[in-house]
Amino acid sequence: MHDRNLSRRTLLTASALTASALAGARPAAASSRPDRLRRIVAGMSPEEKIGQLFVMRVYGHSATDPDPADAEANLARFGVRTAAEVVERFHLGGIIYFAWANNTRDPLQIARLSNGIQRAGLAGRSRLPLLIATDQEHGIVARIGRPATLLPGAMALGAGGSRTDARRAAGIAAAELAAMGITQNYAPVADVNVDPGNPVIGVRSFGADPRAAARMVAAQVSGHRRTGVAATAKHFPGHGDTTVDSHTGIPVITHTREEWGALDAPPFRAAIAAGIDAVMTAHIQFPALDPSNDPATLSHPILTGILRQELGFEGVVVTDALTMQGVREQYGDDRVPVLALLAGADQLLDPPDPAVAWRGVRDALESGELSTARIDESILRILRLKERLGLLRDPFVPEHAVEHRVGTRSHLAAADRIAEGTTTLLTNTGGLLPLGRRRTPRLLVVGADPASPTGTTGPPTGVLAAAFAEAGFAVAALPTGTSPTAERIEEAVAAAAERDVVVVGTYNVTAGSPQRTLVARLAATGVPVVALALRNPYDIAHLDGATASLAAYSWTDVELRAAVRVITGGVRPRGRLPVPVLRADDPGRILFPTGHGLSYRR
């Protein structure tokens, strides 16, 4: 605990914490027809009102004709077989897409699924379209892959430091989502990644400097809004300083109220000032903000007292997934949705048992624990968002146009250009880089092959080897994994003897990781070693002997190809660390500060 607190204080000191310039009120919402929306709410039955509060997952690629296995999954979870029947049974206000739920095979299929879901919504008594959402953060979290455009993630964009690129990336993502009928993106991540050991945020954050993160968050909100897709800042009040994953436990944030205002709040203030449509809650305890130990998702002081009243947010508050353990530890699955609504949430995302959650809200409404006025307040916010997005006018997308709007040549070229500005050169002993085909023609690529993010070709060693080959090098690839065995390390050492340079892809290196042994043994051969951190830039603190080292921030194809162009001199490295890298042997000291990054002499 002592080392972790020392590390946190070091990062707090290293980051710029002044937030006063970022405070601001949300711009006035676009005018709507409140009387019309209130009439819609007044005409809804209690069951329809309850349904509007829920955003649920469904299984299958089609709203009406899923594959048999997906139909059975829907039957087990909802008691009906198709997405359309789920919408009808629960009067749903929203749907969330996941690749593992077989919702996202290809862009045309996704557009057809979206249109089918909207038809089901309009067929109901209240004739309301749905908000269709997904987590298309890019980088390591992307639910829709190729042929859609895959872009650098948040920490990579933070390394690039360009608000224009951040806005452009969000605009491309939103335009492609809109073409597929997806109207809400659960992005950007507004958490400030203070703790290098954070297991759930990490490179999903723009960095450790709250002012820089706030600028990037605001840029991405602007990119979404220009394209007509609702952005969602997450995870309020800030999930960046924790070593616990809220999917599996409940993190406790120990920041003081003053530290929260300086460190965690600025990106959310900036998002609100930029006109963010929605904010997602965090399943975290934050004693300085609410001493009750209720998770923020269930905290009235946090959601209503701070987010609504103090920060002035008037949009939609959506919970993080209610399947996550962080929100289920203290209360039953029937009580969690009720407590979230009482706290100030508007949308209830992906409850573990939909029928139990739905009945819990109904019982609370019938008993008077939840007032009709409280429910109507949330439904009005949801309807205002649907109206702003044009869904009340026309929720359908032209299916024939999808292939001309998703994965376009201009989008792919922009992704490559943006990625080139994110790769960060950390060390370059003796000017080894850039590599030249005459000086070092024979390359060996080894290292980790983590499961590829959605839709990439992968694995990383293969993508890197192919990119080096395209650049004219003679390349051999030898995957060694995240925990290379002694035998595999010896095999890599033997292969290195025949090569001029070894490129090692590292992944989440720790003090006891065999990846450290791999790099050290390769360096001992005398062959120059280039270490490329595939995910966390913190890897370099644990590596001894690398001649040069770089950070890619993700192992998606677009970022790996950009890293190869930097390594081979096709482009000059321009990325700068958006987080400080602490020394492995002394976490109280900084090895590389925020803003560090080398380049090549002209």
XYZ file of C-alpha atoms in Angstrom:
602
model
C 0.000 0.000 0.000
C 2.872 2.379 0.811
C 4.412 2.003 -2.654
C 1.057 2.502 -4.370
C 0.296 5.682 -2.419
C 3.780 6.998 -3.172
C 3.253 6.195 -6.841
C -0.084 7.997 -6.826
C 1.377 11.100 -5.197
C 4.176 11.113 -7.772
C 1.660 11.024 -10.580
C -0.474 13.691 -8.960
C 2.607 15.890 -8.756
C 3.629 15.079 -12.319
C 0.206 15.951 -13.715
C -1.066 19.482 -14.107
C -3.964 19.694 -11.692
C -5.387 23.171 -12.104
C -8.985 22.818 -13.261
C -10.537 26.237 -12.799
C -10.149 27.226 -16.436
C -12.090 24.159 -17.517
C -15.228 24.863 -15.489
C -18.199 25.914 -17.512
C -21.921 25.532 -17.912
C -23.483 23.346 -20.545
C -24.715 25.242 -23.565
C -28.444 25.614 -23.804
C -30.033 22.491 -25.202
C -31.540 22.640 -28.623
C -35.140 23.724 -28.381
C -37.668 20.926 -28.483
C -41.424 20.757 -28.294
C -41.855 20.028 -24.598
C -45.632 19.943 -24.749
C -45.534 17.294 -27.435
C -43.033 15.180 -25.499
C -45.022 15.527 -22.297
C -48.141 14.386 -24.133
C -46.240 11.307 -25.302
C -45.213 10.548 -21.719
C -48.732 11.155 -20.406
C -50.132 8.683 -22.910
C -47.797 5.870 -21.903
C -48.825 3.035 -19.615
C -46.714 2.314 -16.507
C -45.283 -0.738 -18.250
C -44.248 1.316 -21.267
C -42.653 3.914 -19.030
C -40.627 1.291 -17.198
C -39.452 -0.205 -20.473
C -38.167 3.143 -21.728
C -35.694 3.181 -18.840
C -33.930 -0.025 -19.861
C -31.140 -0.602 -22.375
C -30.704 -4.341 -22.885
C -28.562 -6.621 -24.963
C -30.129 -9.093 -27.358
C -28.642 -12.035 -29.211
C -28.462 -12.464 -32.943
C -27.685 -10.767 -36.235
C -31.359 -10.265 -37.169
C -34.276 -8.722 -35.307
C -36.682 -11.391 -36.506
C -34.633 -14.339 -37.791
C -31.670 -15.078 -35.508
C -29.571 -18.205 -35.778
C -30.931 -21.100 -33.667
C -28.262 -20.720 -30.965
C -29.033 -17.015 -30.603
C -32.755 -17.707 -30.493
C -32.142 -20.126 -27.645
C -29.991 -17.560 -25.840
C -32.788 -14.997 -26.129
C -35.300 -17.565 -24.898
C -33.201 -18.383 -21.846
C -32.683 -14.726 -20.973
C -35.960 -13.097 -21.991
C -38.497 -15.861 -22.532
C -38.816 -15.004 -26.242
C -36.684 -15.903 -29.229
C -36.068 -12.719 -31.235
C -34.871 -9.190 -30.643
C -38.158 -7.835 -31.962
C -40.052 -9.899 -29.400
C -37.734 -8.660 -26.625
C -38.524 -5.060 -27.600
C -42.238 -5.827 -27.610
C -42.259 -7.741 -24.316
C -40.284 -5.194 -22.303
C -41.299 -1.991 -24.209
C -37.604 -1.237 -24.440
C -36.169 2.236 -24.807
C -32.732 1.059 -25.872
C -30.535 -1.784 -27.125
C -26.782 -2.288 -26.813
C -24.782 -4.196 -29.436
C -21.936 -6.592 -28.669
C -19.785 -8.640 -31.017
C -20.013 -11.659 -28.685
C -23.824 -11.427 -28.841
C -23.504 -11.830 -32.632
C -24.933 -8.376 -33.325
C -22.038 -7.042 -35.389
C -21.067 -9.323 -38.270
C -20.734 -6.680 -40.978
C -21.993 -3.157 -41.666
C -24.927 -4.107 -43.904
C -26.122 -6.738 -41.445
C -25.859 -4.219 -38.596
C -27.938 -1.674 -40.521
C -30.597 -4.300 -41.198
C -30.621 -5.329 -37.537
C -30.997 -1.693 -36.485
C -33.876 -1.127 -38.882
C -35.567 -4.310 -37.671
C -35.285 -3.191 -34.063
C -36.701 0.224 -34.906
C -39.637 -1.383 -36.710
C -40.333 -3.377 -33.553
C -40.296 -0.191 -31.472
C -42.679 1.623 -33.807
C -45.027 -1.374 -33.779
C -45.634 -0.936 -30.046
C -48.532 0.983 -28.562
C -46.434 4.068 -27.834
C -44.769 3.861 -31.277
C -41.360 4.977 -30.020
C -37.978 4.350 -31.653
C -35.066 3.039 -29.632
C -31.651 4.381 -28.786
C -29.220 1.824 -30.205
C -25.821 1.955 -28.526
C -22.435 0.276 -28.492
C -18.920 0.744 -27.072
C -16.915 1.936 -30.071
C -14.086 3.592 -28.139
C -11.494 2.372 -30.681
C -8.055 1.193 -29.694
C -8.497 -1.855 -27.482
C -12.318 -1.554 -27.207
C -14.229 -1.692 -30.471
C -17.372 -3.774 -30.931
C -17.403 -3.345 -34.700
C -14.358 -4.298 -36.709
C -13.349 -4.500 -40.315
C -14.488 -3.469 -42.839
C -15.430 -0.565 -40.572
C -12.608 1.880 -39.937
C -10.549 1.110 -36.829
C -8.898 4.142 -35.275
C -6.300 4.843 -32.587
C -7.667 4.672 -29.053
C -7.722 7.342 -26.381
C -4.189 7.089 -24.984
C -2.761 6.967 -28.497
C -4.688 10.141 -29.348
C -3.431 11.622 -26.098
C 0.113 10.837 -27.248
C -0.596 12.537 -30.557
C -1.847 15.585 -28.691
C -3.912 16.900 -31.594
C -7.438 18.024 -30.786
C -8.088 18.184 -34.507
C -7.171 14.510 -34.868
C -9.248 13.579 -31.819
C -12.244 15.409 -33.276
C -11.688 13.849 -36.690
C -11.385 10.343 -35.227
C -14.629 10.757 -33.291
C -16.340 12.167 -36.351
C -15.318 9.181 -38.471
C -16.418 6.741 -35.779
C -19.760 8.485 -35.353
C -20.429 8.783 -39.092
C -19.921 5.055 -39.555
C -22.045 4.208 -36.522
C -24.828 6.436 -37.826
C -24.737 4.702 -41.202
C -25.340 1.399 -39.402
C -28.252 2.749 -37.371
C -26.309 3.098 -34.110
C -27.295 6.363 -32.483
C -25.355 6.381 -29.207
C -21.686 5.677 -28.599
C -20.486 4.864 -25.094
C -17.396 7.009 -25.595
C -15.265 8.982 -24.899
C -13.602 7.720 -21.735
C -13.188 10.731 -19.450
C -11.238 8.943 -16.720
C -7.772 10.302 -15.883
C -5.436 7.311 -15.651
C -3.409 8.068 -12.551
C -2.577 4.516 -11.474
C -0.271 2.597 -13.859
C -1.712 -0.629 -12.421
C -5.289 0.263 -13.354
C -6.655 -3.021 -14.753
C -9.762 -1.700 -16.493
C -9.023 1.824 -17.798
C -5.337 2.143 -18.738
C -4.925 2.990 -22.414
C -8.666 3.630 -22.698
C -7.886 6.970 -20.999
C -6.389 9.964 -22.783
C -3.708 10.189 -20.108
C -2.707 11.314 -16.639
C -2.915 15.086 -17.140
C -6.494 16.209 -16.415
C -6.201 19.372 -18.503
C -4.917 17.511 -21.557
C -7.546 14.779 -21.096
C -10.254 17.426 -20.818
C -9.214 18.996 -24.121
C -9.309 15.643 -25.897
C -12.661 14.686 -24.371
C -14.187 17.973 -25.493
C -12.812 17.461 -29.000
C -14.337 14.009 -29.230
C -17.699 15.251 -27.972
C -17.606 17.853 -30.734
C -16.788 15.180 -33.325
C -19.764 13.088 -32.270
C -22.209 15.980 -32.158
C -21.260 17.174 -35.644
C -22.186 13.767 -36.988
C -25.471 13.336 -35.124
C -24.515 10.495 -32.776
C -24.880 10.869 -29.021
C -21.576 10.726 -27.152
C -21.357 9.383 -23.596
C -18.624 10.490 -21.189
C -17.617 7.724 -18.791
C -17.162 6.685 -15.959
C -18.433 9.368 -13.568
C -17.119 10.536 -11.119
C -13.786 9.081 -12.347
C -12.375 5.550 -12.549
C -8.717 6.358 -13.213
C -7.047 5.723 -9.844
C -7.788 2.138 -8.895
C -6.207 -1.303 -9.005
C -9.609 -3.033 -8.865
C -11.693 -3.846 -11.940
C -15.336 -2.940 -11.300
C -16.382 -5.873 -13.474
C -15.163 -8.201 -10.733
C -15.142 -6.101 -7.534
C -15.883 -2.653 -6.175
C -13.017 -0.155 -6.396
C -12.550 2.490 -3.721
C -11.217 5.886 -4.815
C -9.365 7.576 -1.956
C -9.026 11.052 -3.459
C -10.041 13.971 -1.280
C -12.823 16.261 -2.441
C -10.145 18.737 -3.540
C -8.193 16.083 -5.450
C -11.395 14.997 -7.198
C -12.052 18.562 -8.292
C -8.524 18.964 -9.614
C -7.872 15.526 -11.058
C -11.073 13.625 -11.898
C -13.593 16.364 -12.594
C -11.959 18.427 -15.397
C -12.724 16.038 -18.301
C -16.357 15.742 -17.186
C -16.668 19.509 -16.811
C -15.203 19.897 -20.305
C -17.588 17.289 -21.720
C -20.586 19.087 -20.237
C -19.365 22.425 -21.544
C -18.997 20.850 -25.005
C -22.611 19.650 -24.961
C -22.244 15.984 -24.036
C -25.541 14.121 -24.473
C -25.017 11.425 -21.846
C -22.815 10.508 -18.901
C -22.183 6.929 -17.767
C -21.785 6.147 -14.082
C -18.986 4.213 -12.408
C -19.466 1.300 -10.018
C -16.947 2.753 -7.551
C -17.017 3.858 -3.957
C -15.832 7.431 -3.451
C -15.969 8.190 0.297
C -14.997 11.849 -0.078
C -18.028 12.388 -2.321
C -20.415 10.028 -0.528
C -19.406 8.462 2.809
C -22.283 5.956 2.662
C -20.103 3.484 0.685
C -22.798 3.127 -1.951
C -21.267 2.825 -5.423
C -21.530 6.020 -7.457
C -24.160 4.412 -9.676
C -26.468 4.237 -6.641
C -25.390 7.495 -4.981
C -27.802 10.428 -4.840
C -25.074 12.784 -3.532
C -22.898 11.949 -6.548
C -25.393 11.665 -9.415
C -27.848 14.342 -8.318
C -25.853 16.458 -5.892
C -22.654 16.715 -7.924
C -23.405 15.757 -11.537
C -26.804 17.434 -11.814
C -26.694 20.291 -9.320
C -23.016 21.192 -9.051
C -21.869 20.513 -12.621
C -25.200 21.458 -14.194
C -25.596 18.380 -16.378
C -29.082 18.206 -17.898
C -28.692 15.254 -20.245
C -29.160 11.512 -19.887
C -27.407 9.579 -17.122
C -26.864 5.929 -18.029
C -25.546 3.347 -15.613
C -22.586 1.200 -16.447
C -23.632 -2.407 -17.047
C -25.651 -3.717 -14.106
C -24.165 -7.174 -14.708
C -20.881 -5.948 -13.212
C -19.939 -7.128 -9.740
C -19.063 -3.636 -8.537
C -22.745 -2.654 -8.396
C -24.095 -6.035 -7.222
C -22.068 -6.570 -4.052
C -24.339 -4.709 -1.640
C -27.868 -5.063 -3.029
C -29.992 -7.599 -4.889
C -30.592 -7.439 -8.620
C -34.172 -6.298 -8.015
C -33.050 -3.359 -5.856
C -30.106 -2.071 -7.873
C -32.235 -0.563 -10.704
C -34.545 1.129 -8.193
C -31.674 2.617 -6.222
C -30.001 3.813 -9.434
C -33.167 5.661 -10.442
C -33.555 7.159 -6.980
C -29.933 8.306 -7.193
C -30.608 10.151 -10.447
C -29.899 7.697 -13.274
C -32.163 7.707 -16.326
C -31.159 4.572 -18.238
C -30.523 1.141 -16.730
C -27.964 -0.740 -18.782
C -27.904 -4.514 -19.265
C -29.327 -5.900 -15.999
C -28.249 -9.475 -15.162
C -31.855 -10.733 -15.050
C -34.092 -8.483 -17.148
C -37.372 -9.781 -15.703
C -36.171 -9.367 -12.109
C -34.926 -5.831 -12.781
C -38.120 -4.856 -14.622
C -40.339 -6.191 -11.815
C -38.196 -4.440 -9.219
C -38.870 -1.062 -10.854
C -42.563 -1.871 -11.292
C -42.956 -2.860 -7.626
C -41.187 0.310 -6.483
C -43.466 2.384 -8.700
C -46.598 0.646 -7.419
C -45.536 1.030 -3.776
C -44.762 4.705 -4.180
C -41.053 4.305 -3.439
C -40.500 5.576 -6.976
C -42.869 8.374 -7.918
C -44.428 8.733 -11.327
C -42.946 12.212 -11.469
C -39.445 10.820 -10.956
C -39.886 8.291 -13.751
C -41.431 10.855 -16.085
C -38.431 13.131 -15.538
C -36.080 10.447 -16.878
C -38.334 9.551 -19.781
C -38.485 13.187 -20.856
C -34.701 13.345 -20.912
C -34.564 10.177 -23.010
C -37.204 11.503 -25.407
C -35.400 14.827 -25.752
C -32.294 12.941 -26.783
C -34.218 10.829 -29.269
C -35.742 13.982 -30.687
C -32.356 15.729 -30.962
C -30.989 12.747 -32.871
C -33.946 12.861 -35.278
C -35.278 9.470 -34.224
C -38.805 10.703 -33.562
C -38.897 11.910 -37.150
C -37.223 8.949 -38.887
C -35.249 6.223 -37.086
C -34.353 4.191 -40.176
C -31.122 4.152 -42.181
C -30.762 3.524 -45.922
C -29.265 0.062 -46.199
C -28.101 0.573 -49.780
C -25.806 3.407 -48.649
C -23.894 1.537 -45.934
C -21.021 0.302 -48.088
C -20.406 3.853 -49.322
C -20.246 5.268 -45.780
C -18.406 2.646 -43.722
C -14.731 1.827 -44.144
C -14.333 4.325 -46.953
C -10.989 5.035 -48.548
C -10.877 8.526 -47.054
C -11.697 7.216 -43.566
C -9.013 4.533 -43.748
C -6.446 7.025 -44.988
C -7.331 9.401 -42.167
C -6.935 6.599 -39.614
C -3.446 5.833 -40.953
C -2.471 9.494 -40.864
C -3.752 9.997 -37.322
C -1.985 6.840 -36.117
C 1.345 8.053 -37.517
C 1.287 10.940 -35.070
C 0.733 8.757 -32.005
C 3.663 6.288 -31.954
C 6.092 7.379 -29.234
C 9.852 6.793 -29.412
C 11.057 6.388 -25.832
C 14.717 5.386 -26.244
C 17.075 5.136 -29.210
C 20.585 4.225 -28.090
C 23.241 4.994 -30.654
C 20.684 6.186 -33.168
C 19.659 2.643 -34.095
C 16.372 3.888 -35.487
C 15.253 4.399 -38.111
C 16.189 1.018 -39.495
C 17.522 0.924 -43.037
C 17.225 -1.912 -45.525
C 20.923 -1.711 -46.395
C 22.259 -1.452 -42.849
C 19.874 -3.959 -41.174
C 18.096 -5.905 -43.902
C 17.295 -9.046 -41.866
C 14.711 -8.716 -39.100
C 13.274 -11.111 -36.532
C 9.883 -10.283 -35.005
C 9.084 -11.998 -31.714
C 6.813 -11.310 -28.793
C 3.310 -11.432 -27.441
C 0.239 -12.186 -29.503
C -2.680 -11.066 -27.313
C -6.145 -11.777 -28.663
C -6.749 -9.251 -31.399
C -9.213 -6.427 -30.822
C -12.418 -6.842 -32.793
C -12.011 -7.178 -36.505
C -8.239 -6.794 -36.842
C -6.299 -9.276 -38.908
C -3.754 -10.062 -36.168
C -1.898 -11.573 -34.534
C 0.514 -8.714 -33.749
C 3.686 -10.591 -34.705
C 2.107 -11.397 -38.059
C 0.920 -7.835 -38.663
C 4.336 -6.429 -37.771
C 6.190 -8.958 -39.929
C 3.940 -8.254 -42.915
C 4.430 -4.496 -42.546
C 8.223 -4.859 -42.337
C 8.164 -7.098 -45.409
C 6.152 -4.476 -47.306
C 8.869 -1.980 -46.353
C 11.456 -4.188 -48.059
C 13.022 -6.089 -45.142
C 13.660 -9.834 -45.002
C 11.543 -10.870 -42.041
C 10.983 -13.959 -39.924
C 8.299 -14.102 -37.206
C 8.401 -16.191 -34.031
C 5.498 -15.692 -31.604
C 6.695 -16.137 -28.027
C 3.536 -15.243 -26.086
C 2.878 -13.168 -22.992
C 4.592 -15.796 -20.797
C 7.370 -17.276 -22.957
C 8.725 -20.597 -21.768
C 12.427 -21.237 -21.316
C 12.353 -23.400 -24.456
C 10.680 -20.657 -26.478
C 13.185 -18.082 -25.251
C 16.066 -20.339 -26.338
C 14.421 -20.754 -29.731
C 14.188 -16.962 -30.100
C 17.835 -16.523 -29.056
C 18.934 -19.065 -31.657
C 16.845 -17.367 -34.350
C 18.315 -13.961 -33.468
C 21.805 -15.139 -34.368
C 20.832 -15.116 -38.027
C 19.353 -11.599 -37.952
C 20.520 -7.992 -37.895
C 17.812 -6.657 -35.552
C 15.147 -8.198 -33.324
C 11.807 -6.450 -32.793
C 10.014 -7.605 -29.614
C 6.351 -6.863 -29.038
C 5.696 -6.657 -25.292
C 2.361 -6.798 -23.515
C 1.680 -5.674 -19.925
C 5.134 -6.516 -18.603
C 5.394 -6.885 -14.820
C 8.307 -7.402 -12.435
C 7.970 -11.174 -12.629
C 7.135 -11.466 -16.315
C 9.137 -13.916 -18.452
C 8.982 -11.252 -21.156
C 11.739 -9.481 -19.224
C 13.927 -12.578 -19.510
C 13.202 -12.790 -23.228
C 14.360 -9.217 -23.860
C 17.439 -9.571 -21.642
C 18.517 -12.831 -23.282
C 18.036 -11.408 -26.762
C 20.047 -8.309 -25.838
C 22.858 -10.522 -24.502
C 23.351 -11.959 -28.003
C 24.670 -8.588 -29.173
C 21.954 -8.240 -31.783
C 20.172 -4.873 -31.381
C 16.721 -5.208 -29.801
C 13.797 -2.894 -30.524
C 11.061 -3.184 -27.855
C 7.570 -2.149 -28.914
C 4.991 -1.868 -26.105
C 1.808 -3.177 -27.695
C -0.470 -1.820 -24.961
C 0.850 -0.108 -21.834
C 3.749 2.328 -22.233
C 4.769 1.355 -18.702
C 6.424 -1.817 -20.097
C 9.697 -0.001 -20.736
C 10.321 0.441 -16.989
C 10.694 -3.331 -16.631
C 12.939 -3.996 -19.640
C 16.734 -4.146 -19.571
C 18.932 -4.258 -22.647
C 16.669 -2.903 -25.376
C 18.590 -0.698 -27.772
C 15.464 1.235 -28.739
C 11.941 1.254 -27.366
C 8.578 2.599 -28.491
C 4.961 2.713 -27.364
C 2.078 1.890 -29.708
C -0.775 2.037 -27.112
C -2.716 -0.743 -28.857
C -2.149 -3.741 -31.081
C -4.799 -2.927 -33.664
C -3.508 -3.106 -37.217
C -3.661 0.645 -37.797
C -1.381 1.363 -34.832
C 1.029 -1.495 -35.538
C 1.446 -0.471 -39.176
C 2.064 3.117 -38.070
C 4.714 1.907 -35.603
C 6.502 0.068 -38.410
C 6.509 3.214 -40.548
C 8.122 5.044 -37.638
C 10.683 2.286 -36.985
C 11.692 2.167 -40.654
C 11.769 5.935 -41.124
C 8.714 6.245 -43.329
C 7.526 8.911 -40.906
C 9.237 10.692 -38.024
C 8.073 9.828 -34.505
C 5.894 12.603 -33.108
C 4.061 11.010 -30.177
C 4.655 12.226 -26.627
C 3.899 10.244 -23.476
C 0.478 11.260 -22.090
C 1.365 9.532 -18.810
C 4.551 9.474 -16.750
C 6.411 6.168 -16.627
C 7.681 5.428 -13.132
C 10.822 3.517 -12.315
C 10.203 -0.152 -11.624
C 12.742 -0.220 -8.792
C 11.532 3.027 -7.214
C 7.889 3.973 -7.968
C 8.447 7.291 -6.233
C 10.688 8.434 -9.060
C 9.869 9.129 -12.691
C 11.748 7.336 -15.448
C 10.097 9.237 -18.299
C 7.867 12.262 -17.605
C 4.623 13.157 -19.283
C 5.520 14.783 -22.591
C 8.637 12.668 -23.189
C 9.200 11.534 -26.745
C 12.168 11.421 -29.088
C 12.354 12.076 -32.797
C 14.893 11.648 -35.602
C 17.382 14.183 -36.787
C 16.623 15.499 -40.197
